[in-house]
Coordinates of C-alpha atoms in Angstrom, one line a residue:
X1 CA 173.9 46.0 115.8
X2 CA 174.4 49.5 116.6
X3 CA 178.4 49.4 117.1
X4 CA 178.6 46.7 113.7
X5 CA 176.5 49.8 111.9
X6 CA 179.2 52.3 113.1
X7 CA 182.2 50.0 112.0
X8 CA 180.6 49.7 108.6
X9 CA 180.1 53.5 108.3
X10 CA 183.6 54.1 109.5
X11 CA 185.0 51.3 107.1
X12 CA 182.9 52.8 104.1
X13 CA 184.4 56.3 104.9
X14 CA 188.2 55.2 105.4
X15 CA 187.9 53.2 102.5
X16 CA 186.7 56.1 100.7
X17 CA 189.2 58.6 102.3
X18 CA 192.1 56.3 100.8
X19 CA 190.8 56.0 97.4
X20 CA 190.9 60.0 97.6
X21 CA 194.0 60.5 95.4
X22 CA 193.0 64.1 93.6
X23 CA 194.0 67.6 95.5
X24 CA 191.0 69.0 94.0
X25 CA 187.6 67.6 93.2
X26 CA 184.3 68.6 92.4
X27 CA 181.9 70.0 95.4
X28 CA 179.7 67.1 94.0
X29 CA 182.8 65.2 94.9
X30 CA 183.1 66.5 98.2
X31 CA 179.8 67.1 99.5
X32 CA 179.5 62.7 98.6
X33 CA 182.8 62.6 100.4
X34 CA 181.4 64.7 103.7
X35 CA 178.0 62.5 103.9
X36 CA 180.6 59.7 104.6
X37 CA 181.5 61.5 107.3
X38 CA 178.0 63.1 108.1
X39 CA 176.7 59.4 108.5
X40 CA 179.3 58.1 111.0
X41 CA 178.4 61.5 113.2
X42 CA 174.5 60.9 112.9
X43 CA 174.9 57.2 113.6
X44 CA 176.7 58.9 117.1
X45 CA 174.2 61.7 117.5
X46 CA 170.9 60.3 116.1
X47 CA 168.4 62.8 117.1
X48 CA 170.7 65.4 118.5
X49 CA 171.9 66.5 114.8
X50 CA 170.5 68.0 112.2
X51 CA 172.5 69.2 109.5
X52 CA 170.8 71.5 106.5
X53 CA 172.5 71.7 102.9
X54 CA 172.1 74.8 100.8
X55 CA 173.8 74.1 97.9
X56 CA 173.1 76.5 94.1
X57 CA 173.1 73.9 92.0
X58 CA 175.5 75.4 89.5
X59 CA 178.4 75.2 92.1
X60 CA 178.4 71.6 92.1
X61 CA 180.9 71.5 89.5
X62 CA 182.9 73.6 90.9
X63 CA 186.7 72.3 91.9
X64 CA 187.2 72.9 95.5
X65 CA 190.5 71.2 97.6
X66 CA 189.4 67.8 98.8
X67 CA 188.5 67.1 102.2
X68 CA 188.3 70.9 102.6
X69 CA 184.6 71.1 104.3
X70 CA 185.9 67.9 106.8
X71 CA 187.5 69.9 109.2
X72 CA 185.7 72.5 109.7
X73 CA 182.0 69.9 110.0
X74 CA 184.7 68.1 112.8
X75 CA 184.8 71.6 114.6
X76 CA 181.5 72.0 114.8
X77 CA 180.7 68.3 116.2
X78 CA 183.9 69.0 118.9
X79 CA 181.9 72.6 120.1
X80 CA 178.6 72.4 118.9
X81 CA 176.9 69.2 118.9
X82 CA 178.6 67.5 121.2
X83 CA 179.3 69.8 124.6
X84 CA 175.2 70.1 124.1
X85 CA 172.8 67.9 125.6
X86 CA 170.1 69.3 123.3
X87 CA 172.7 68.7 120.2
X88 CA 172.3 71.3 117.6
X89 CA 172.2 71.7 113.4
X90 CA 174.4 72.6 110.8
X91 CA 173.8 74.2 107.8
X92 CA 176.6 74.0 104.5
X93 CA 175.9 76.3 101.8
X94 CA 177.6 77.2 98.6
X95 CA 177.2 79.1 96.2
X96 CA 178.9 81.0 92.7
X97 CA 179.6 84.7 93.7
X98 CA 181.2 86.5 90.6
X99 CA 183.8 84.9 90.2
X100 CA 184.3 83.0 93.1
X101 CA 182.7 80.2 94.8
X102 CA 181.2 81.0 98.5
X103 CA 181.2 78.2 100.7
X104 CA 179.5 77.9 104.6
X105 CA 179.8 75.7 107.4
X106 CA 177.4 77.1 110.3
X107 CA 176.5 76.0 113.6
X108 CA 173.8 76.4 116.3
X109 CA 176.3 76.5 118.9
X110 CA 177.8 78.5 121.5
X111 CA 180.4 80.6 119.3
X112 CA 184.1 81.9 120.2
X113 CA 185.6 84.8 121.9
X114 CA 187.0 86.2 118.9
X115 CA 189.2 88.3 121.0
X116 CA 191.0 85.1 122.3
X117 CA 192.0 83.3 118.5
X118 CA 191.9 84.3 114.9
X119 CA 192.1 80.2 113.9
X120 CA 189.4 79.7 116.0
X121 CA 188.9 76.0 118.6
X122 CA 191.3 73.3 118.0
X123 CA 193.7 72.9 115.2
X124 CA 191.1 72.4 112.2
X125 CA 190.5 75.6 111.2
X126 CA 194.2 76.7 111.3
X127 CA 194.8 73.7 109.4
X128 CA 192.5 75.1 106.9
X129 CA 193.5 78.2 106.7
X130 CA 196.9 77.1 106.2
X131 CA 195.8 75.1 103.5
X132 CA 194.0 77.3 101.6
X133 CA 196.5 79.6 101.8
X134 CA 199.2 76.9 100.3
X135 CA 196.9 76.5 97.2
X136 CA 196.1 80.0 96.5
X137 CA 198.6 82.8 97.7
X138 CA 195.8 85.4 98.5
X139 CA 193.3 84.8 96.0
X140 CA 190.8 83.3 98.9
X141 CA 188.6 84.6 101.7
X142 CA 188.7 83.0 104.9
X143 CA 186.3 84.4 107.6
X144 CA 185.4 83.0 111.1
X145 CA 182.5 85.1 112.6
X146 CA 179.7 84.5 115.6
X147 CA 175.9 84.3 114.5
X148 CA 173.3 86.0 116.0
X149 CA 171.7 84.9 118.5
X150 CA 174.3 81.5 118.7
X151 CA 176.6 79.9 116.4
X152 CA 179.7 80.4 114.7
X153 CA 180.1 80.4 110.9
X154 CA 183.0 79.8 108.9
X155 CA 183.2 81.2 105.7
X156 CA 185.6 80.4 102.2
X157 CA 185.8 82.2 99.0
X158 CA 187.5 80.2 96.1
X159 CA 188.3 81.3 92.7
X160 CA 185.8 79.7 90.4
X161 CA 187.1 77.6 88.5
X162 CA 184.8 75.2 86.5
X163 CA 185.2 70.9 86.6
X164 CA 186.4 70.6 82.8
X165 CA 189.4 72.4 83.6
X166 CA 191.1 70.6 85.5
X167 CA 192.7 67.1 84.8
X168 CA 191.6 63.7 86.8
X169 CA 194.7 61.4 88.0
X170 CA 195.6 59.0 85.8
X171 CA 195.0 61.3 82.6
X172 CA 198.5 62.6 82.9
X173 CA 200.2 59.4 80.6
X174 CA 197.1 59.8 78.3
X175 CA 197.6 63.7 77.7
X176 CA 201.3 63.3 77.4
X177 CA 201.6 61.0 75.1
X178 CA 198.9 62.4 72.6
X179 CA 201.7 64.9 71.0
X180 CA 203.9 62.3 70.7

């Protein structure tokens, strides 16, 4: 029953992950996109995970890249959660800053040397970073930093930039063909 639960989850989220077409979405979007993944990972955990949201409502209609928070949640299960026998939490927070949205990804575990990589553990994060860096030249924030007294936290600033302006796939023939 267990393992038919976990093929179901991961079905619902590959499924999912293929209908994805957009670049950008809403953080509504992608926060329904990550409990996907969120579910397969407490399926595998159970009791060892416990993951806290923190999310202003207002910046849930914010556009953010999609699959964007993925990554960095995968990170944290690789050095977190799952090198612990005890398992650990993670919080995800967002919120509108001025004109930018702030978003969060932190963990209970260990942290990095700093000292030894600015991407951080595995390729994720300087996947990310690449990423974010495709999409918007310099106008983001990217910040990998310990916690006190454990924990790392990874941190992104976007510019805001609201759900109405931005078109949905499949509008394109619509839009194009209204001067016409």
């Amino acid at each position: 029953a267990r393992a038919q639960e976990m093929i179901q989850l991961l079905s619902s989220f590959l499924r999912h992950s293929l209908d994805q077409q957009s670049v950008s979405v809403t953080l509504e979007e992608e926060l329904e996109s990550l409990m996907l993944y969120l579910d397969i990972e407490k399926a595998r955990f159970e009791d060892r995970l416990i993951v806290d949201f923190d999310i202003d409502p207002e910046a849930l209609q914010a556009i953010v890249p999609s699959f964007i928070l993925q990554p960095i949640i995968e990170n944290a299960m690789n050095y977190a959660i799952a090198d612990s026998e005890e398992g650990g939490a993670i919080t995800i927070s967002a919120r509108l800053q001025n004109e930018y949205l702030r978003l969060e990804v932190a963990d209970s575990g260990p942290g990095i040397n700093l000292d030894d990589s600015t991407e951080g553990r595995g390729i994720g994060l300087g996947n990310t970073r690449k990423r974010l860096e495709t999409l918007y030249g310099t106008r983001y924030d990217f910040k990998i930093a310990n916690r006190e007294p454990s924990g790392l936290k990874v941190s992104i600033s976007l510019p805001w930039e609201a759900s109405h302006d931005v078109e949905k796939p499949g509008n394109e023939a619509v839009l194009s063909g209204v001067g016409a």
